[in-house]
Tab-separated table of C-alpha atoms and ligand atoms in Angstrom:
chain	number	residue	atom	x	y	z
X	53	MET	CA	124.288	126.671	112.362
X	54	SER	CA	121.118	128.253	113.608
X	55	GLU	CA	117.496	127.576	112.848
X	56	THR	CA	117.434	130.706	110.739
X	57	MET	CA	119.821	129.124	108.228
X	58	ALA	CA	117.924	129.367	104.959
X	59	LEU	CA	118.586	126.148	103.077
X	60	THR	CA	116.697	127.424	100.035
X	61	ASP	CA	118.952	130.474	99.719
X	62	ILE	CA	121.419	129.947	96.873
X	63	GLY	CA	124.157	131.987	98.574
X	64	THR	CA	123.833	129.959	101.786
X	65	ILE	CA	123.801	126.647	99.908
X	66	LYS	CA	126.913	127.583	97.920
X	67	GLU	CA	128.729	128.739	101.045
X	68	VAL	CA	127.929	125.573	103.029
X	69	LEU	CA	128.760	123.256	100.147
X	70	ALA	CA	132.017	125.062	99.337
X	71	ARG	CA	133.093	124.834	102.959
X	72	HIS	CA	132.572	121.060	102.812
X	73	GLY	CA	134.236	120.774	99.397
X	74	PHE	CA	130.986	119.361	98.001
X	75	THR	CA	130.190	119.330	94.281
X	76	PHE	CA	126.910	118.001	92.858
X	77	SER	CA	126.924	114.399	91.730
X	78	LYS	CA	124.893	113.540	88.622
X	79	LYS	CA	125.286	109.864	89.472
X	80	TRP	CA	123.159	110.309	92.592
X	81	GLY	CA	120.514	112.466	90.893
X	82	GLN	CA	121.321	115.499	93.023
X	83	ASN	CA	118.992	118.418	92.321
X	84	PHE	CA	118.415	120.294	95.562
X	85	LEU	CA	115.226	122.245	96.208
X	86	ILE	CA	115.601	126.026	96.341
X	87	ASN	CA	111.922	127.040	96.120
X	88	PRO	CA	111.004	127.931	99.731
X	89	SER	CA	107.296	127.106	99.394
X	90	VAL	CA	107.715	123.475	98.287
X	91	CYS	CA	109.138	121.736	101.384
X	92	PRO	CA	106.571	123.075	103.881
X	93	ARG	CA	103.814	121.956	101.487
X	94	MET	CA	105.327	118.501	101.151
X	95	ALA	CA	105.753	118.180	104.910
X	96	ALA	CA	102.101	119.154	105.453
X	97	ALA	CA	100.965	116.744	102.737
X	98	SER	CA	102.813	113.865	104.426
X	99	GLY	CA	100.271	114.092	107.257
X	100	ALA	CA	103.060	113.791	109.831
X	101	ASP	CA	102.466	115.065	113.348
X	102	LYS	CA	104.292	114.882	116.669
X	103	GLN	CA	102.929	111.381	117.349
X	104	SER	CA	104.204	109.997	114.047
X	105	GLY	CA	107.455	109.454	112.218
X	106	VAL	CA	108.730	110.165	108.726
X	107	LEU	CA	111.201	108.208	106.646
X	108	GLU	CA	112.964	110.465	104.158
X	109	ILE	CA	114.981	109.178	101.225
X	110	GLY	CA	117.895	111.328	100.020
X	111	PRO	CA	117.943	114.333	102.380
X	112	GLY	CA	120.650	116.145	100.385
X	113	ILE	CA	121.585	119.119	102.576
X	114	GLY	CA	118.395	118.789	104.623
X	115	VAL	CA	116.024	121.350	103.169
X	116	LEU	CA	113.001	119.022	103.339
X	117	THR	CA	114.335	117.191	106.406
X	118	LYS	CA	114.174	120.423	108.368
X	119	GLU	CA	110.502	120.996	107.514
X	120	LEU	CA	109.713	117.384	108.379
X	121	ALA	CA	111.513	117.719	111.706
X	122	LYS	CA	109.283	120.684	112.564
X	123	VAL	CA	106.039	118.723	112.129
X	124	ALA	CA	106.974	115.099	112.931
X	125	GLY	CA	107.888	113.400	116.187
X	126	LYS	CA	110.871	111.726	114.553
X	127	VAL	CA	112.569	111.801	111.153
X	128	VAL	CA	114.941	109.172	109.799
X	129	ALA	CA	116.714	110.166	106.588
X	130	VAL	CA	118.579	107.619	104.445
X	131	GLU	CA	121.316	109.176	102.294
X	132	VAL	CA	123.671	107.286	100.000
X	133	ASP	CA	126.279	110.009	99.450
X	134	GLU	CA	128.926	109.636	102.130
X	135	ARG	CA	129.902	113.321	101.834
X	136	LEU	CA	126.489	114.524	103.061
X	137	PRO	CA	126.175	113.358	106.699
X	138	ALA	CA	128.850	115.921	107.709
X	139	VAL	CA	126.881	118.672	105.972
X	140	LEU	CA	123.625	117.513	107.556
X	141	LYS	CA	125.195	117.469	110.994
X	142	GLU	CA	125.684	121.186	110.573
X	143	THR	CA	122.462	122.144	108.781
X	144	LEU	CA	120.250	120.095	111.127
X	145	ALA	CA	122.098	120.914	114.331
X	146	ASP	CA	118.982	122.514	115.836
X	147	TYR	CA	116.834	119.394	115.454
X	148	ASP	CA	117.293	116.585	117.939
X	149	ASN	CA	114.544	114.433	116.389
X	150	VAL	CA	116.443	113.611	113.179
X	151	THR	CA	118.616	110.553	112.543
X	152	VAL	CA	120.665	110.320	109.350
X	153	LEU	CA	121.535	106.836	108.121
X	154	LEU	CA	124.201	106.409	105.469
X	155	GLY	CA	123.174	103.825	102.890
X	156	ASP	CA	121.443	102.968	99.623
X	157	VAL	CA	117.707	102.918	100.281
X	158	LEU	CA	117.342	99.886	97.997
X	159	LYS	CA	119.777	97.924	100.168
X	160	VAL	CA	118.866	99.142	103.638
X	161	ASP	CA	116.753	96.770	105.763
X	162	LEU	CA	113.714	99.045	106.036
X	163	ALA	CA	111.803	96.625	108.278
X	164	ALA	CA	114.646	96.862	110.801
X	165	VAL	CA	114.758	100.666	110.456
X	166	LEU	CA	111.035	100.884	111.199
X	167	ARG	CA	111.309	98.560	114.170
X	168	GLU	CA	114.442	100.057	115.674
X	169	GLN	CA	113.925	103.742	114.901
X	170	PHE	CA	110.175	104.242	115.052
X	171	GLY	CA	108.846	101.561	117.393
X	172	ASP	CA	105.057	101.873	117.504
X	173	ARG	CA	104.791	105.220	115.741
X	174	PRO	CA	102.879	105.320	112.456
X	175	VAL	CA	105.360	106.155	109.695
X	176	ALA	CA	104.941	108.112	106.466
X	177	VAL	CA	107.502	108.387	103.678
X	178	CYS	CA	108.298	111.849	102.317
X	179	ALA	CA	111.038	112.462	99.759
X	180	ASN	CA	112.316	114.384	96.798
X	181	LEU	CA	113.390	111.251	94.967
X	182	PRO	CA	116.519	110.836	92.879
X	183	TYR	CA	114.902	110.540	89.452
X	184	TYR	CA	117.210	107.833	88.084
X	185	ILE	CA	115.644	105.243	90.391
X	186	THR	CA	112.104	106.556	90.956
X	187	SER	CA	110.243	103.398	89.923
X	188	PRO	CA	112.543	100.921	91.721
X	189	ILE	CA	112.194	102.929	94.942
X	190	VAL	CA	108.408	103.300	94.659
X	191	MET	CA	107.990	99.596	93.890
X	192	ALA	CA	110.381	98.540	96.684
X	193	LEU	CA	108.432	100.650	99.196
X	194	LEU	CA	105.066	99.300	98.037
X	195	GLU	CA	106.145	95.671	97.704
X	196	SER	CA	107.811	95.747	101.121
X	197	ARG	CA	104.275	95.749	102.565
X	198	LEU	CA	105.674	97.749	105.482
X	199	PRO	CA	102.960	99.655	107.332
X	200	PHE	CA	103.651	103.101	105.849
X	201	THR	CA	100.610	105.370	106.025
X	202	SER	CA	101.414	107.222	102.815
X	203	LEU	CA	104.225	108.076	100.415
X	204	THR	CA	104.515	111.789	99.535
X	205	LEU	CA	107.024	111.997	96.704
X	206	MET	CA	108.522	114.526	94.355
X	207	VAL	CA	109.024	112.843	90.998
X	208	GLN	CA	109.427	113.866	87.352
X	209	LYS	CA	106.143	115.169	85.933
X	210	GLU	CA	105.939	112.335	83.407
X	211	ALA	CA	106.562	109.772	86.138
X	212	ALA	CA	103.829	111.390	88.248
X	213	VAL	CA	101.340	110.979	85.405
X	214	ARG	CA	102.357	107.354	84.872
X	215	LEU	CA	102.370	106.398	88.548
X	216	CYS	CA	98.962	107.990	89.176
X	217	ALA	CA	97.204	107.014	85.916
X	218	ALA	CA	93.804	105.411	86.346
X	219	PRO	CA	93.196	101.988	84.774
X	220	GLY	CA	91.516	102.239	81.394
X	221	THR	CA	93.274	105.504	80.482
X	222	ARG	CA	95.969	106.042	77.842
X	223	ASP	CA	98.682	106.885	80.411
X	224	CYS	CA	98.065	103.687	82.376
X	225	GLY	CA	100.907	101.171	82.297
X	226	ALA	CA	102.132	98.195	84.293
X	227	VAL	CA	103.530	100.449	87.027
X	228	SER	CA	100.192	102.341	87.348
X	229	LEU	CA	98.347	99.093	88.011
X	230	ALA	CA	100.965	97.988	90.514
X	231	VAL	CA	100.524	101.317	92.322
X	232	GLN	CA	96.714	100.896	92.242
X	233	TYR	CA	97.068	97.472	93.834
X	234	TYR	CA	98.865	98.840	96.887
X	235	ALA	CA	97.690	102.444	97.106
X	236	GLU	CA	95.290	105.189	96.123
X	237	PRO	CA	97.422	107.657	94.170
X	238	GLU	CA	96.911	111.380	93.602
X	239	ILE	CA	98.899	114.190	91.996
X	240	LEU	CA	99.111	117.054	94.494
X	241	PHE	CA	100.908	119.914	92.739
X	242	ALA	CA	103.352	120.751	89.974
X	243	VAL	CA	106.876	122.037	90.626
X	244	SER	CA	108.851	123.821	87.885
X	245	ARG	CA	112.429	122.883	86.987
X	246	GLY	CA	113.582	126.319	88.210
X	247	SER	CA	112.766	125.222	91.778
X	248	PHE	CA	115.974	123.145	91.877
X	249	MET	CA	119.709	123.684	91.922
X	250	PRO	CA	121.101	122.641	89.544
X	251	ALA	CA	117.910	122.913	87.433
X	252	PRO	CA	117.029	119.606	85.730
X	253	ASN	CA	115.765	119.458	82.126
X	254	VAL	CA	112.294	118.388	83.209
X	255	ASP	CA	109.494	119.653	85.410
X	256	SER	CA	108.349	117.780	88.501
X	257	ALA	CA	105.250	117.064	90.529
X	258	VAL	CA	104.490	115.993	94.059
X	259	ILE	CA	102.319	112.910	94.352
X	260	ARG	CA	100.835	111.127	97.330
X	261	LEU	CA	100.193	107.403	97.445
X	262	ASN	CA	97.792	106.614	100.256
X	263	ILE	CA	98.569	103.036	101.232
X	264	ARG	CA	95.570	100.689	101.157
X	265	LYS	CA	94.899	98.453	104.141
X	266	LYS	CA	94.139	95.658	101.696
X	267	PRO	CA	94.301	95.338	97.898
X	268	PRO	CA	91.192	96.399	95.943
X	269	CYS	CA	90.846	92.896	94.457
X	270	THR	CA	91.759	89.395	95.540
X	271	VAL	CA	93.926	87.119	93.471
X	272	ARG	CA	95.301	83.657	94.161
X	273	ASP	CA	98.830	84.284	92.862
X	274	GLU	CA	100.108	87.870	93.178
X	275	LYS	CA	103.387	87.123	91.388
X	276	LEU	CA	101.470	85.765	88.410
X	277	LEU	CA	99.235	88.852	88.407
X	278	PHE	CA	102.212	91.192	88.054
X	279	ARG	CA	103.903	88.927	85.473
X	280	LEU	CA	100.684	88.995	83.501
X	281	ILE	CA	100.299	92.770	83.746
X	282	ARG	CA	103.915	93.351	82.692
X	283	ALA	CA	103.563	91.002	79.724
X	284	ALA	CA	100.243	92.560	78.645
X	285	PHE	CA	101.650	96.112	78.761
X	286	GLY	CA	105.013	94.977	77.339
X	287	GLN	CA	103.271	95.009	73.950
X	288	ARG	CA	100.407	97.299	74.775
X	289	ARG	CA	99.230	97.853	71.193
X	290	LYS	CA	98.683	94.140	70.699
X	291	THR	CA	95.599	92.191	71.758
X	292	LEU	CA	95.828	90.249	75.003
X	293	GLN	CA	96.123	86.914	73.194
X	294	ASN	CA	99.054	88.161	71.091
X	295	ALA	CA	100.781	90.209	73.787
X	296	LEU	CA	100.571	87.416	76.364
X	297	GLY	CA	101.268	84.711	73.769
X	298	GLY	CA	104.448	86.626	72.774
X	299	GLY	CA	105.219	87.296	76.427
X	300	GLY	CA	105.821	83.690	77.415
X	301	PHE	CA	102.272	82.464	78.121
X	302	ASP	CA	100.597	79.602	76.270
X	303	LYS	CA	98.304	81.264	73.719
X	304	ALA	CA	95.563	78.622	73.872
X	305	ALA	CA	95.516	78.905	77.680
X	306	VAL	CA	95.267	82.696	77.365
X	307	VAL	CA	92.293	82.473	74.974
X	308	ALA	CA	90.508	79.986	77.255
X	309	ALA	CA	91.271	82.067	80.356
X	310	CYS	CA	89.957	85.244	78.703
X	311	GLU	CA	86.730	83.434	77.883
X	312	ALA	CA	86.411	82.072	81.434
X	313	ALA	CA	87.014	85.568	82.833
X	314	GLY	CA	84.412	87.079	80.506
X	315	LEU	CA	86.970	89.118	78.549
X	316	PRO	CA	87.441	89.301	74.774
X	317	ALA	CA	90.904	87.918	73.936
X	318	THR	CA	91.098	90.753	71.412
X	319	ALA	CA	91.022	93.416	74.169
X	320	ARG	CA	94.189	95.398	74.866
X	321	ALA	CA	95.896	95.771	78.239
X	322	GLU	CA	94.973	99.436	78.677
X	323	GLN	CA	91.264	98.574	78.430
X	324	LEU	CA	91.333	96.323	81.510
X	325	THR	CA	90.698	97.243	85.120
X	326	LEU	CA	92.725	95.726	87.935
X	327	THR	CA	89.769	93.508	88.883
X	328	GLN	CA	89.598	92.188	85.311
X	329	PHE	CA	93.330	91.440	85.358
X	330	ALA	CA	92.795	89.595	88.655
X	331	ALA	CA	89.987	87.507	87.140
X	332	LEU	CA	92.161	86.738	84.107
X	333	CYS	CA	95.057	85.823	86.404
X	334	ASP	CA	92.981	83.330	88.410
X	335	ALA	CA	91.541	81.800	85.214
X	336	LEU	CA	95.001	81.563	83.661
X	337	GLY	CA	96.527	80.127	86.843
X	338	GLU	CA	94.173	77.148	86.569
X	339	ARG	CA	95.272	76.474	82.992
X	340	LEU	CA	99.069	76.736	83.244
G	692	LIG	N1	116.029	116.147	99.612
G	692	LIG	C1	116.998	117.006	98.966
G	692	LIG	C2	116.299	118.211	98.383
G	692	LIG	O1	115.081	118.135	98.208
G	692	LIG	O2	116.966	119.201	98.083
G	692	LIG	C3	117.795	116.258	97.883
G	692	LIG	C4	116.988	115.615	96.788
G	692	LIG	S1	117.971	115.001	95.442
G	692	LIG	C5	116.783	115.017	94.144
G	692	LIG	C6	118.095	113.254	95.744
G	692	LIG	C7	118.927	112.833	96.941
G	692	LIG	O3	118.898	111.408	97.025
G	692	LIG	C8	120.390	113.223	96.905
G	692	LIG	O4	120.774	113.711	98.166
G	692	LIG	C9	121.122	111.900	96.595
G	692	LIG	O5	122.453	111.866	97.085
G	692	LIG	C10	120.211	110.901	97.279
G	692	LIG	N2	120.256	109.529	96.744
G	692	LIG	C11	120.488	109.134	95.463
G	692	LIG	N3	120.400	107.786	95.353
G	692	LIG	C12	120.097	107.319	96.595
G	692	LIG	C13	119.911	106.011	97.135
G	692	LIG	N4	119.992	104.918	96.343
G	692	LIG	N5	119.629	105.870	98.455
G	692	LIG	C14	119.551	106.984	99.255
G	692	LIG	N6	119.728	108.252	98.798
G	692	LIG	C15	120.004	108.415	97.490
C-alpha cells in the first residue's frame, strides 16, 4: 500500500479490514480513529523528532503509528491482537522506522524494549489507549520509572479529568496523586465520540503527562505513601482518622501522626496536598 493510503477514510478501513477478515473486538477495546486531524496533533504533542523514539501502545491498523513514523526517528508499537501485525505490515509498508511487537503491554518487558529497540534515544509514549485498562497501563508506565520523556495519551474524558486533577480539588483521587508524584499532567484537547469507528458511548480527551526528573516531595517509604493515599481516598467522605482507621491502619497511630504532621485528623483526603500526604506518611511510618 502506498503512503497515500488514507487510514482515516472509512471506505479504506473497511476494505483493508474485510480483506484481512478482521472484525472489531470489544474485548481489546478497539475503537479506531477516523478523524484525520487528531493523529497529527497527537504526534506533534508527543514532542518526538528524528533524534528520538516513540513507544506506541495498541497501534490498531496504524493510523497514529503512521503520523508518529513521520516525525520520530523510530517507532515501536506493541499490539496484543494477533490478527493486526499482518494488517500493519501492509498499512505501514512505506515506513522503515517502525517495529511492531506482538504482546500485552502489561506483560512485555518494557525495560528490555527500551534497551534493545531505542538504545540511547530519548523515548516518549504516544497512544490511543484501550479504555478498559487505562489506569493499569498509566500506572505501569509511571511506576516502571523508565526514562520516558512524556506520555501523550488518548483516554476517556472522565479518565482525563481524574488523571489530571490537581490536589485539593473535587475530582482529585488516589490515581491523580499518583500521577502528580511522577509527572506534571495536562489536558490538551477534547475528542468527540464520532471521531472513532466504531463510535464509543463516551467522549475522549488527549492528555500529556510530562515525566518529572524527581518526585515533588520526598518520603521515606513510597509503598506506604501509596497505601495511605489509597486508603484515605477509599472512603473519601470520611475524616482521615476514620478512613485510615477503617482502611487497616491503627487509629491511635493515625491521630498521633496527623498531629505530628501538623494536620487535623478530621481533615478529608481531598483536602490534602501531596506534600502533606508525604509528611503524614513519614510520621505514620515511625508509629507503625
Ligand atoms: N491506535 C489505534 C487507533 O488510534 O485507531 C487503535 C486504538 S484502540 C482504542 C486500542 C488498541 O489497543 C487496539 O488495537 C487493541 O487491540 C490494542 N490493545 C488492547 N489491549 C492491549 C494490550 N493489553 N496491550 C497492547 N495492545 C492492546
